[in-house]
Short mmCIF file of C-alpha atoms and ligand atoms in Angstrom, two decimals:
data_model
loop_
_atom_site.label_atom_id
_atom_site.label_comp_id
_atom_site.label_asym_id
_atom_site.label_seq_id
_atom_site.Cartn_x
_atom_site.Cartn_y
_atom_site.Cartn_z
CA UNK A 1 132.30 -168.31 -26.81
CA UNK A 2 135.63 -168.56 -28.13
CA UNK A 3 135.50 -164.89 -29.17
CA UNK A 4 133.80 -163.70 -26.20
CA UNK A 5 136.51 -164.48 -24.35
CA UNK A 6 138.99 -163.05 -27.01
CA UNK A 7 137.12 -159.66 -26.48
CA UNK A 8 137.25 -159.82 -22.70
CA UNK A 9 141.07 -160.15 -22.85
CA UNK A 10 141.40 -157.01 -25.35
CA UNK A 11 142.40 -154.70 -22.34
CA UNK A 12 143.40 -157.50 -20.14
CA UNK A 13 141.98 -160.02 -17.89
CA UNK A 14 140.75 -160.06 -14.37
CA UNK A 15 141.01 -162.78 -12.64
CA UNK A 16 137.99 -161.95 -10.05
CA UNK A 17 135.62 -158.75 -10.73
CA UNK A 18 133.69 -157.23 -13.06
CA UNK A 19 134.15 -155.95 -16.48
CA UNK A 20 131.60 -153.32 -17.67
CA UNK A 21 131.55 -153.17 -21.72
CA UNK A 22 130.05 -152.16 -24.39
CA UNK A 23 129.50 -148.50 -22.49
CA UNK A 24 128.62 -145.97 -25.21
CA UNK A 25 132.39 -143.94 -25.88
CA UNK A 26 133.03 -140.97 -23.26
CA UNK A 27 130.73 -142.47 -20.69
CA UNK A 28 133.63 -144.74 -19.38
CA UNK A 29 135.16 -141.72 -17.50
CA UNK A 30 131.89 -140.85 -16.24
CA UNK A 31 131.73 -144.21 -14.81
CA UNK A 32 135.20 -144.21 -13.63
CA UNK A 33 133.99 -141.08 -11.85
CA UNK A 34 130.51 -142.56 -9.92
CA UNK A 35 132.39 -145.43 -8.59
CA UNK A 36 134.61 -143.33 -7.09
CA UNK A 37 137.79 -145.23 -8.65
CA UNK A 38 140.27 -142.62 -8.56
CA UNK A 39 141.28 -143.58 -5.34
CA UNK A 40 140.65 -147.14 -5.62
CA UNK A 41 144.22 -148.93 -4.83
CA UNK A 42 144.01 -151.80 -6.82
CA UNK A 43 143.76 -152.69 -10.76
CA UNK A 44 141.40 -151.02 -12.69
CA UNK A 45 141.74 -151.41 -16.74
CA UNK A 46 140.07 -149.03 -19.03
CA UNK A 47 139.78 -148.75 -22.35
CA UNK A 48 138.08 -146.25 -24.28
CA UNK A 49 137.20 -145.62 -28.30
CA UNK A 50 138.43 -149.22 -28.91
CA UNK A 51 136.52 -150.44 -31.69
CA UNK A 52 133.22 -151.70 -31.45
CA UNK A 53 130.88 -154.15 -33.95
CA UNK A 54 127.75 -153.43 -31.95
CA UNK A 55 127.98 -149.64 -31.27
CA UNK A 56 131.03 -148.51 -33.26
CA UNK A 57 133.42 -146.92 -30.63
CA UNK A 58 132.87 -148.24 -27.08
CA UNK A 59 134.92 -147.90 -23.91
CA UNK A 60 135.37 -150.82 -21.19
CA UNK A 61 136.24 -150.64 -18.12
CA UNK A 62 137.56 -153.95 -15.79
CA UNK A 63 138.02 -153.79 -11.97
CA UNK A 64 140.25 -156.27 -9.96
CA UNK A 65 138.74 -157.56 -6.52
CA UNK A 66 135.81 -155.29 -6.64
CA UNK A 67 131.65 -155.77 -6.23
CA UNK A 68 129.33 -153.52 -7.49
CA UNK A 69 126.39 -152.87 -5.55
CA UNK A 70 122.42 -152.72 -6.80
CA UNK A 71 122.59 -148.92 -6.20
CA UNK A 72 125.79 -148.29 -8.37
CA UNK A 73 124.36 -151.11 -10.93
CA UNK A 74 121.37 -148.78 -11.38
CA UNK A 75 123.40 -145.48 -11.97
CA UNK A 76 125.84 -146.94 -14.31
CA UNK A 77 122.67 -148.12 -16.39
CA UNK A 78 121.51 -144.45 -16.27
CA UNK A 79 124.52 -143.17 -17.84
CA UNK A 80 125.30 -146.27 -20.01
CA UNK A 81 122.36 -148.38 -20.94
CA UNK A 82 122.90 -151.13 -23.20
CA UNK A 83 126.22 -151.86 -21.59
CA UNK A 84 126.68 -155.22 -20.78
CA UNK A 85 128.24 -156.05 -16.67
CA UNK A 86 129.72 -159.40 -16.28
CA UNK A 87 131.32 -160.81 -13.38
CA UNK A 88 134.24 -162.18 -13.20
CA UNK A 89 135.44 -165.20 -10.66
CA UNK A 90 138.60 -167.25 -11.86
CA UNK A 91 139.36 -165.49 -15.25
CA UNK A 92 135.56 -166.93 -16.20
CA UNK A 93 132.33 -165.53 -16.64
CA UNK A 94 129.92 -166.12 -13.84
CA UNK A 95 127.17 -164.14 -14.79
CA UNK A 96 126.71 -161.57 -17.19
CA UNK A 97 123.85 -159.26 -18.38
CA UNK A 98 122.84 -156.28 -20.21
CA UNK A 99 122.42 -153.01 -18.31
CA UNK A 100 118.98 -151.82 -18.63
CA UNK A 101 117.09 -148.36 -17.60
CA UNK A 102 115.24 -148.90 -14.88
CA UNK A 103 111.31 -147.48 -15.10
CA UNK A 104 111.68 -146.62 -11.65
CA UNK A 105 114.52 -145.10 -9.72
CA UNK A 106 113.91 -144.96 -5.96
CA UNK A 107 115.97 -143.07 -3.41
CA UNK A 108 118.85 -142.83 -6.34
CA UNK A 109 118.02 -139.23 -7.26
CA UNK A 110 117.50 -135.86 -6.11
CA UNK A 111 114.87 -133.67 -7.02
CA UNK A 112 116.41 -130.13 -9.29
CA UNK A 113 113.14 -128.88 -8.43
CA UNK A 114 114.35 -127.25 -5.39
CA UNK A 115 110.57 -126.63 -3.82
CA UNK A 116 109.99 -129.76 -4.02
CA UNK A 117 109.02 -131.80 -0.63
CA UNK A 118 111.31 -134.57 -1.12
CA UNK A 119 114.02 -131.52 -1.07
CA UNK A 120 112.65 -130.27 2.75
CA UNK A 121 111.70 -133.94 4.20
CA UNK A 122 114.14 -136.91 4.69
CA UNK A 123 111.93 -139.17 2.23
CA UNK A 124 113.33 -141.08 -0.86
CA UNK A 125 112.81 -139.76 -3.75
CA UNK A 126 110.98 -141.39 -7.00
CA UNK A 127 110.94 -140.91 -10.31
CA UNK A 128 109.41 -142.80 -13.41
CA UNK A 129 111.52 -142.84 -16.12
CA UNK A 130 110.83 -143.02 -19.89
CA UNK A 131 112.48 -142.45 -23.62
CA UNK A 132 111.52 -139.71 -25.37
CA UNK A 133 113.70 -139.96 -28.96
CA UNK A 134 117.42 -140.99 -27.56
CA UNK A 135 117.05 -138.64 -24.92
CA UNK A 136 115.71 -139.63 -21.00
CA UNK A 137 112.83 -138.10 -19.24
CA UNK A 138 112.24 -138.41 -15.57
CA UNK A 139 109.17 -137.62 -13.58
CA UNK A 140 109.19 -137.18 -10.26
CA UNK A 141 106.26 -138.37 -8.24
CA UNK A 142 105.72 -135.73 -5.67
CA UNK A 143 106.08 -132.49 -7.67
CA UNK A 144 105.03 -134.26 -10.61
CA UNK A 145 107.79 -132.10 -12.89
CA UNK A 146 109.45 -133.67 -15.70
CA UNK A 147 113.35 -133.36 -15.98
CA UNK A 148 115.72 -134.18 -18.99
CA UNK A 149 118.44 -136.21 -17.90
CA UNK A 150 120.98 -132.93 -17.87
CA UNK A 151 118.95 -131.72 -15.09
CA UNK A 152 119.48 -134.06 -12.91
CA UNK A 153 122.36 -132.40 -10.72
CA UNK A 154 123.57 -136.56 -9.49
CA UNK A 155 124.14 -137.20 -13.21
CA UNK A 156 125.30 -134.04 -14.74
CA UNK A 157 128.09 -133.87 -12.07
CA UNK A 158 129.51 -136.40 -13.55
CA UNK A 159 128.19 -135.40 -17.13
CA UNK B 1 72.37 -153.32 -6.39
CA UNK B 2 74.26 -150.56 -4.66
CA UNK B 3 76.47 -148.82 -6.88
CA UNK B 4 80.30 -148.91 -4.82
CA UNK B 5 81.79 -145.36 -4.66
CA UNK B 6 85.04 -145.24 -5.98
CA UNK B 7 85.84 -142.29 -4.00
CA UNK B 8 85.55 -143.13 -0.92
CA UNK B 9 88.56 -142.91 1.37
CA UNK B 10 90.39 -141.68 -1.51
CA UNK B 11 92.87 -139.11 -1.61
CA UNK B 12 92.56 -136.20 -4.21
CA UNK B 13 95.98 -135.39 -4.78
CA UNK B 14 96.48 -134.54 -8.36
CA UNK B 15 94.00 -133.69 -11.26
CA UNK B 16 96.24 -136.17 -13.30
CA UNK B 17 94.74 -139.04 -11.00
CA UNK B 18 91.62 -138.47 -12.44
CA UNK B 19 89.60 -140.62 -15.49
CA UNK B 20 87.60 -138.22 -17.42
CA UNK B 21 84.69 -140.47 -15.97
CA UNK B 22 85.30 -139.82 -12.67
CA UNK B 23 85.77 -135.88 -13.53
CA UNK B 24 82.52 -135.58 -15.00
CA UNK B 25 80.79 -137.54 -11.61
CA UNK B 26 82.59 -134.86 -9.21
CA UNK B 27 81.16 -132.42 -11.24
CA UNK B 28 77.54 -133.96 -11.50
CA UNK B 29 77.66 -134.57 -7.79
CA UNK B 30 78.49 -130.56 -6.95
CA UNK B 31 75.60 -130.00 -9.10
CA UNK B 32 73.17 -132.00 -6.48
CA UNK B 33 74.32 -130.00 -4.05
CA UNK B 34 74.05 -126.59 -6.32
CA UNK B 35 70.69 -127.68 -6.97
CA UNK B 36 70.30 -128.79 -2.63
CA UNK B 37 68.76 -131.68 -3.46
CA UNK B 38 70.77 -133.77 -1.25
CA UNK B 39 70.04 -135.26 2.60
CA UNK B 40 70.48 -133.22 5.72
CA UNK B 41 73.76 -133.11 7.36
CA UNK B 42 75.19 -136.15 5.52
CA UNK B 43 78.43 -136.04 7.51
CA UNK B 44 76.96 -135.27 10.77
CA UNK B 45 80.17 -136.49 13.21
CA UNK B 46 82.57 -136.66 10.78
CA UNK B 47 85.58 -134.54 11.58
CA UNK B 48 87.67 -132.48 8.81
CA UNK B 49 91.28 -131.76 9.99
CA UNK B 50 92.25 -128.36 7.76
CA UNK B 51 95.65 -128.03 8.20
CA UNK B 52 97.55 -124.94 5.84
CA UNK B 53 100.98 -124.55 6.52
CA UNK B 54 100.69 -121.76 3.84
CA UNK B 55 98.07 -119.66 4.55
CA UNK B 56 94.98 -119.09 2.07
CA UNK B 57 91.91 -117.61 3.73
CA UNK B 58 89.84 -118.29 0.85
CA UNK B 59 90.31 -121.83 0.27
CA UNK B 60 90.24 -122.48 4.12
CA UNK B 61 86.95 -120.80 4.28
CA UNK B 62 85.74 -122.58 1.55
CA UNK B 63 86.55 -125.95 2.79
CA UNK B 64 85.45 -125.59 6.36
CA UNK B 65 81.90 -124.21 5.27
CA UNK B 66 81.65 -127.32 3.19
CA UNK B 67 82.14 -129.67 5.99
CA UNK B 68 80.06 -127.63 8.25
CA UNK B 69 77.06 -127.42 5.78
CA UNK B 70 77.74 -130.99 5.42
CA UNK B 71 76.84 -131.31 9.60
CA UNK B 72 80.91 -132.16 10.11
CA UNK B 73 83.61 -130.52 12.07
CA UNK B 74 86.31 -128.71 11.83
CA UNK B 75 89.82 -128.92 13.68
CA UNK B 76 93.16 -127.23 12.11
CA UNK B 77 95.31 -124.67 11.82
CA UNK B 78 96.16 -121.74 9.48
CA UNK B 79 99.36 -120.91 9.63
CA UNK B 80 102.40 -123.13 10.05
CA UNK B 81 103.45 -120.76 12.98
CA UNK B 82 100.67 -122.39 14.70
CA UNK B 83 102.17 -125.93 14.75
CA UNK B 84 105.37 -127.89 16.03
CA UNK B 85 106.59 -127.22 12.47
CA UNK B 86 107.80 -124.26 13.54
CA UNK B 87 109.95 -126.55 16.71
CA UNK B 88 111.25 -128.69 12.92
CA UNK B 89 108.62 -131.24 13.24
CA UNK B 90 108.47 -132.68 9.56
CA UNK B 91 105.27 -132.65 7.69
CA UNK B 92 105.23 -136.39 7.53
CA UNK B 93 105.11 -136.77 11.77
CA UNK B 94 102.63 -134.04 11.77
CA UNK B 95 100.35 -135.92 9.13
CA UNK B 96 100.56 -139.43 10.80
CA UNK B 97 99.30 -137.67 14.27
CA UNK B 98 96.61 -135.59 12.51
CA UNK B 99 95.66 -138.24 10.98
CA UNK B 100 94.66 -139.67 14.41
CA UNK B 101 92.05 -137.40 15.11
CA UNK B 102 90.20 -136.89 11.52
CA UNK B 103 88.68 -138.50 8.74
CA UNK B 104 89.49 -136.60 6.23
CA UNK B 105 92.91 -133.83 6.14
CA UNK B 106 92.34 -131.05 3.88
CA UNK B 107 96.29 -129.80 3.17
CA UNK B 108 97.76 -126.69 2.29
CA UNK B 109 101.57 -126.92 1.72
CA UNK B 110 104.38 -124.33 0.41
CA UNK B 111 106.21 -127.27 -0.76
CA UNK B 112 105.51 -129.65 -4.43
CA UNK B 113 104.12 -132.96 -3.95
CA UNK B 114 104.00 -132.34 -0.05
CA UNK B 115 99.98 -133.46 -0.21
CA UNK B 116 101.37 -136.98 -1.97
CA UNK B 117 103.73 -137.15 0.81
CA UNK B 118 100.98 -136.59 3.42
CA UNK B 119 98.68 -139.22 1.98
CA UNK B 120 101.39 -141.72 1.84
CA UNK B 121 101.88 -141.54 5.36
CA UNK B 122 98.40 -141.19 6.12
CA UNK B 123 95.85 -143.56 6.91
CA UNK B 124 92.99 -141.40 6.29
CA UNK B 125 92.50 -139.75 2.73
CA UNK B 126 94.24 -136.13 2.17
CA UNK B 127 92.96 -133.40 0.03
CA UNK B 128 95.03 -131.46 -1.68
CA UNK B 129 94.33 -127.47 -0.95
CA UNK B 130 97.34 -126.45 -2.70
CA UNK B 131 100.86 -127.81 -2.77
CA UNK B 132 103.28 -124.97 -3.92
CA UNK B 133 103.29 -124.35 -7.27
CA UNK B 134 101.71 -127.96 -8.46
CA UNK B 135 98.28 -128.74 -7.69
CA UNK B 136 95.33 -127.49 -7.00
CA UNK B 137 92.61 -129.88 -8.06
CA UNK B 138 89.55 -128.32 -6.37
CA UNK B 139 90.11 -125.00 -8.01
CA UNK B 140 90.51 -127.10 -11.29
CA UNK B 141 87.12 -129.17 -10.76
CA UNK B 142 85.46 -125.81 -9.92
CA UNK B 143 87.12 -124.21 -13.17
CA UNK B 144 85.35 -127.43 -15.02
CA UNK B 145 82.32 -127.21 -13.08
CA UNK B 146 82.10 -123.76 -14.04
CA UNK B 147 82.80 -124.48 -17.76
CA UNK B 148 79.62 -127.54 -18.02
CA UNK B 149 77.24 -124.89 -16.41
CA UNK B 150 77.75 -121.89 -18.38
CA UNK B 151 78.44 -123.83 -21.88
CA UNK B 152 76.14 -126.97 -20.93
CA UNK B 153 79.02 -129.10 -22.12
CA UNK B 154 83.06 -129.82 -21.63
CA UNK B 155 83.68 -131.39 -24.84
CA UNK B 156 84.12 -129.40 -28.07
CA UNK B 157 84.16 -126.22 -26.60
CA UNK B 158 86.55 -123.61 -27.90
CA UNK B 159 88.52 -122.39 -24.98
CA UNK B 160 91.62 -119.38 -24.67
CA UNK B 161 93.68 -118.62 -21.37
CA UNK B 162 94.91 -115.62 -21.48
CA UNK B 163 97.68 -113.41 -19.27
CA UNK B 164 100.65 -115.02 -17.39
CA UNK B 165 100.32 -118.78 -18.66
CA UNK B 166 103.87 -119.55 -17.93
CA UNK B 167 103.39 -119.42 -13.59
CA UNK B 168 100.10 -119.99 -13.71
CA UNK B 169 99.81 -123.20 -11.75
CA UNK B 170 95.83 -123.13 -12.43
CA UNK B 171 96.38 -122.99 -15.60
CA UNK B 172 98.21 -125.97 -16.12
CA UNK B 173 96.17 -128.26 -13.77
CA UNK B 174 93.23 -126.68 -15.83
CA UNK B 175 94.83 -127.60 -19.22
CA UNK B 176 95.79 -130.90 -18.04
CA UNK B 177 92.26 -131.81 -17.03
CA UNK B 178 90.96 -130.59 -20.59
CA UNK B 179 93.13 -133.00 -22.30
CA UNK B 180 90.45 -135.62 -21.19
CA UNK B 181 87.91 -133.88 -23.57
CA UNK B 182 88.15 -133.03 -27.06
CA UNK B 183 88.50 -129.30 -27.21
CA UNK B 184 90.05 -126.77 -28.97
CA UNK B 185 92.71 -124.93 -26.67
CA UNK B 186 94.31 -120.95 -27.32
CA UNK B 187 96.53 -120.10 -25.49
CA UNK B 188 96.97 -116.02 -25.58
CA UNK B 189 100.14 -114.40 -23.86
CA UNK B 190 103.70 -111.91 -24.73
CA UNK B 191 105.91 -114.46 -25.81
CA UNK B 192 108.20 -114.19 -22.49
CA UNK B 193 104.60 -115.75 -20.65
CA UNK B 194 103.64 -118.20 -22.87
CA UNK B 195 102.63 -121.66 -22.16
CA UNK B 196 105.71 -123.82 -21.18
CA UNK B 197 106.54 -127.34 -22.86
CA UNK B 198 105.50 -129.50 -20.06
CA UNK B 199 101.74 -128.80 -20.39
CA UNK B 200 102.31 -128.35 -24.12
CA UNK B 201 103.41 -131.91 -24.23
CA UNK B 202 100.28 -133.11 -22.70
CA UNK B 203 98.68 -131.27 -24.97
CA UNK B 204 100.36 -133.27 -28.24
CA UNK B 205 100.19 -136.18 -26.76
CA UNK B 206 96.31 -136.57 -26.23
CA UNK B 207 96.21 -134.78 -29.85
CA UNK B 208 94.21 -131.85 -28.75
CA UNK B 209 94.02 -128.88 -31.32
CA UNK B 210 95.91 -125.63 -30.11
CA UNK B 211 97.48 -122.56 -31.38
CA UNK B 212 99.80 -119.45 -29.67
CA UNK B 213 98.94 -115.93 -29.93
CA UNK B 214 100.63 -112.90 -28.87
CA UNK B 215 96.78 -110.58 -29.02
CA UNK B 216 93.41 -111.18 -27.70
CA UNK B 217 91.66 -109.77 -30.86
CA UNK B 218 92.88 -112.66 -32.99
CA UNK B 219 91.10 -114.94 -31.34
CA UNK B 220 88.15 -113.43 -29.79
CA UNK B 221 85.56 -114.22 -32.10
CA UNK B 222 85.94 -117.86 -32.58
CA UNK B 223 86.78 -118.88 -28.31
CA UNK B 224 83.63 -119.97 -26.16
CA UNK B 225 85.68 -119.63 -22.80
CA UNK B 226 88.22 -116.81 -21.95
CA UNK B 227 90.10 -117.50 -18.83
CA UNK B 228 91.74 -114.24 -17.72
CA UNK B 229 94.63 -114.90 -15.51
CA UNK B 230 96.67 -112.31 -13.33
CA UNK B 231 99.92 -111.03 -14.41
CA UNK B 232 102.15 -110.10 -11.69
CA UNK B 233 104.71 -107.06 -11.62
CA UNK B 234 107.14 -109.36 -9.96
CA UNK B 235 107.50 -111.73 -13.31
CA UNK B 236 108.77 -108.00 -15.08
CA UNK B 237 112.72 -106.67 -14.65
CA UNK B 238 111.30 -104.06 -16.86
CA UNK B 239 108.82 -101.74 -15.73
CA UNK B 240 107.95 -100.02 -19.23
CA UNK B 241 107.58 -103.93 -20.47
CA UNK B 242 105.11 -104.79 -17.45
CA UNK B 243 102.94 -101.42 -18.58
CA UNK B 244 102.92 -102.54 -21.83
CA UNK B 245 101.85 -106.29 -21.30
CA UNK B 246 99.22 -105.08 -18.64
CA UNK B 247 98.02 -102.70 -21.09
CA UNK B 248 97.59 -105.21 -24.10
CA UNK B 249 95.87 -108.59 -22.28
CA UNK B 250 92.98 -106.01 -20.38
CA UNK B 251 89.40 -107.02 -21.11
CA UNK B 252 87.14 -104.06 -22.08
CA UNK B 253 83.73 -104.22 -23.17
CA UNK B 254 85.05 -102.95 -26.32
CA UNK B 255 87.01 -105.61 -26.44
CA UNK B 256 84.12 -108.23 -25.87
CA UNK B 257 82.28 -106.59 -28.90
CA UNK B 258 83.78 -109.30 -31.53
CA UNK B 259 83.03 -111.96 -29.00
CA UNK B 260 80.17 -114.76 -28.95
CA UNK B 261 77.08 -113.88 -27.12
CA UNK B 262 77.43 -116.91 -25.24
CA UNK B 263 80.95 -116.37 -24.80
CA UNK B 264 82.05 -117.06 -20.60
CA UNK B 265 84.73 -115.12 -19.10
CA UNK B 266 86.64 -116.73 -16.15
CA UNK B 267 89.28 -115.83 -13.77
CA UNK B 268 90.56 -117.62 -10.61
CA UNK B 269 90.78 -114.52 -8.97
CA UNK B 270 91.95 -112.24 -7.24
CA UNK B 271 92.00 -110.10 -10.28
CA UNK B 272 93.90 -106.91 -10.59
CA UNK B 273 93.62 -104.85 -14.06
CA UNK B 274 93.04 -107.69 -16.73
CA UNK B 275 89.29 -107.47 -16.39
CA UNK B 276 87.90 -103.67 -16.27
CA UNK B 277 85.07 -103.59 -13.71
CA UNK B 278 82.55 -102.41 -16.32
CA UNK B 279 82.41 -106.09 -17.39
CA UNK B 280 81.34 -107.20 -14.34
CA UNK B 281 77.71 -106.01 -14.94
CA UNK B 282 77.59 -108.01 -18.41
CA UNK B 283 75.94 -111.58 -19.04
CA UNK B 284 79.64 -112.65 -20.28
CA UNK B 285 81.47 -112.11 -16.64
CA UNK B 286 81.05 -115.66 -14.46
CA UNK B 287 84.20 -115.45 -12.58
CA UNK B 288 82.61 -114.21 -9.14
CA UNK B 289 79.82 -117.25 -9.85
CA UNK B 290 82.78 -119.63 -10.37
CA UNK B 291 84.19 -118.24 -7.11
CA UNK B 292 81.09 -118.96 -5.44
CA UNK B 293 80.68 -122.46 -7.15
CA UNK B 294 83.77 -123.70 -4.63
CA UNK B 295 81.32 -124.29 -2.07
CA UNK B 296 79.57 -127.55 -3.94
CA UNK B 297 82.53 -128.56 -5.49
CA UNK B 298 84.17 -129.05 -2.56
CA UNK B 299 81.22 -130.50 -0.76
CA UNK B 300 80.64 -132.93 -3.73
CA UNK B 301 84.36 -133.87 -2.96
CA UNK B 302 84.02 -134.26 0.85
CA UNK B 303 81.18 -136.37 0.94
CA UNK B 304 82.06 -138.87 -1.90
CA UNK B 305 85.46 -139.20 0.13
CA UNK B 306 83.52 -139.62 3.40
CA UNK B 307 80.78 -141.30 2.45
ZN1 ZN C 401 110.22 -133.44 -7.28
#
């Protein structure tokens, strides 16, 4: 525990927030970039390459009076599973957990198929999502293609 | 005790969605009707809406015979031109108020995955007639249907596709399906048309034995099935290249001369040049019987989903 929060106060501390670590080195920016935090107006901490016992190199990133919705949670643990997310109230922990890749992502993606129908109709999209070797697959339901995760235009923006 | 159906009110969407169990009962159900035995008019007041916002005269034709033959009706459309589709209705508003008047929808669709979409928002089951370049899983039960009559069997047959594998939408639903059974697959084509990775993958992952080929004559001899497929001008930027590739992957009865005696040649037709018409005469040439073959398959599907 004592360590833990030694770690957390390696960049800095928050006093309320969240503080997204352990994210696999050069996703941090990626990150920075889906939350939208370049114009974000108050303190946002970042570290990146710092040194890491689980993963070798990691980057963190802590934000200063700022939630994080379900829909962002989900697309952060597309481009940085294994990453842990803990939240921040007080300079404590209040929760914390591990970010995980969904097996289903609904609404979050688009389609690169362009002929698909979820392309033409105003209908969420949905894809099952599975490892193949380090690497991501995702399936989409309705055209039933399968897409690496460089394909998909939402994350490769950013990639 | 009554056996339940597991069809019924069940939408056919995919090929994928099917257990090789419930392939092989589709297929021995189109053989009742092949064979007629079967009760009059089993779907006498049950109403088929055929709706193809793409048109395809064959497969409309072939569906709405079925459900006549069957003693049903028909309502629809053939073209989307026809509908408020063409005033920007979306297919989902169109599906929930066709659905009001059928019991079964029998969809056409330019777009992939539109026929999942339709059954979602449908209360009464959807057949898939073709959704862009995905599915197609009559044509594929017909292809198998076609496969169990000539070579009396699915499993261990020895089977090549031939021609433009890469668009070939029946040919992937087709090799999909096969990766139920234990077959041996070929797969015959220049290398710009070969198979892609997606069906590939299937492939490896049920462990099913295939190999590549760039000539028909390598393989000839040892195949049980050939299915021919088309190879458009339209895939070419280089006309000498699409002489050259039309030239190589033609049938000839020369060609057939290595070939089993049993050996079954198929195509989902319409054919072009890949199959010379002196073939058509010879015991080996069952494509225009697996064209006519629709008709039971897709009255074997229509009444299990109806009945
Ligand atoms: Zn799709």
């Amino acid at each position: 525990m004592q360590q833990q929060k030694h770690q957390l106060r390696h960049v800095s501390a928050i006093k309320n927030g969240y503080v997204i670590d352990h994210i696999p080195t050069g996703q941090g920016l990626r990150i920075l970039a889906l939350l939208n935090l370049a114009i974000y107006p108050k303190v946002i901490t970042v570290g990146l390459n710092l040194p890491s016992k689980r993963i070798g190199k990691k980057d963190i990133i802590k934000l200063e009076d700022r939630s994080i919705s379900n829909e962002e949670e989900s697309r952060i643990a597309l481009l940085a599973p294994g990453a842990t997310m803990a939240r921040i109230r007080n300079y404590a922990v209040i929760k914390k957990k591990t970010l995980e890749i969904p097996s289903e992502i609904t609404g979050l993606l688009r389609c690169p198929n362009r002929n698909c129908i979820t392309n033409y109709e105003a209908i969420d999209t949905l894809f099952h999502v599975y490892r193949a070797g380090t690497q991501l697959r995702m399936h989409c339901t309705y055209c039933e293609r399968v897409f690496h995760q460089q394909d998909m235009t939402d994350l490769s923006q950013l990639a | 005790m009554k056996k339940t159906n597991p069809f019924r009110n069940r939408d056919v969407i995919s090929i994928r969605d099917f257990t090789k169990q419930e392939i092989l009962d589709v297929l021995k159900e189109a053989e009742r009707f092949h064979k007629g035995a079967v009760p009059h008019e089993p779907l006498k007041s049950r109403m088929m809406a055929s709706c193809f916002f793409e048109s395809s005269t064959r497969t409309r034709l072939s569906f709405e015979s079925a459900m006549q033959k069957l003693g049903g009706r028909v309502i629809g459309f053939s073209d989307a031109k026809a509908t408020s589709t063409s005033k920007g209705e979306s297919l989902s508003d169109t599906m929930r108020i066709v659905s009001n008047y059928a019991d079964v929808i029998v969809l056409r669709h330019f777009a992939d995955g539109a026929a999942r979409l339709a059954a979602q928002v449908s209360d009464k089951p959807v057949i898939n007639a073709g959704d862009g370049a995905n599915q197609h899983p009559t044509q594929t039960l017909i292809d198998l249907y076609t496969i169990q009559k000539t070579q009396k069997k699915i499993d261990e047959i020895h089977i090549a596709f031939v021609g433009d594998l890469k668009y070939g939408r029946t040919v992937h639903s087709l090799v999909s399906a096969l990766t139920n059974f234990s077959v041996r697959l070929y797969f015959v084509a220049p290398p710009s048309l070969q198979i892609p990775k997606e069906p590939l993958q299937e492939v490896k992952a049920r462990q099913i034995k295939f190999s590549q080929h760039e000539k028909i004559e390598e393989i000839i001899s040892r195949v049980d099935v050939l299915y021919m497929t088309r190879i458009q001008q339209e895939r070419f930027t280089d006309n000498i290249e699409y002489q050259r590739v039309k030239g190589t992957y033609r049938l000839t009865p020369e060609s057939l001369k290595r070939g089993k005696k049993t050996l079954c040649i198929l195509h989902p037709l319409p054919r072009v040049t890949e199959i010379s018409p002196e073939i058509d005469a010879m015991p080996q040439a069952h494509y225009f019987q697996q064209a006519s073959y629709g008709l039971y398959v897709r009255q074997a599907i229509l009444s299990l989903v109806l009945s």
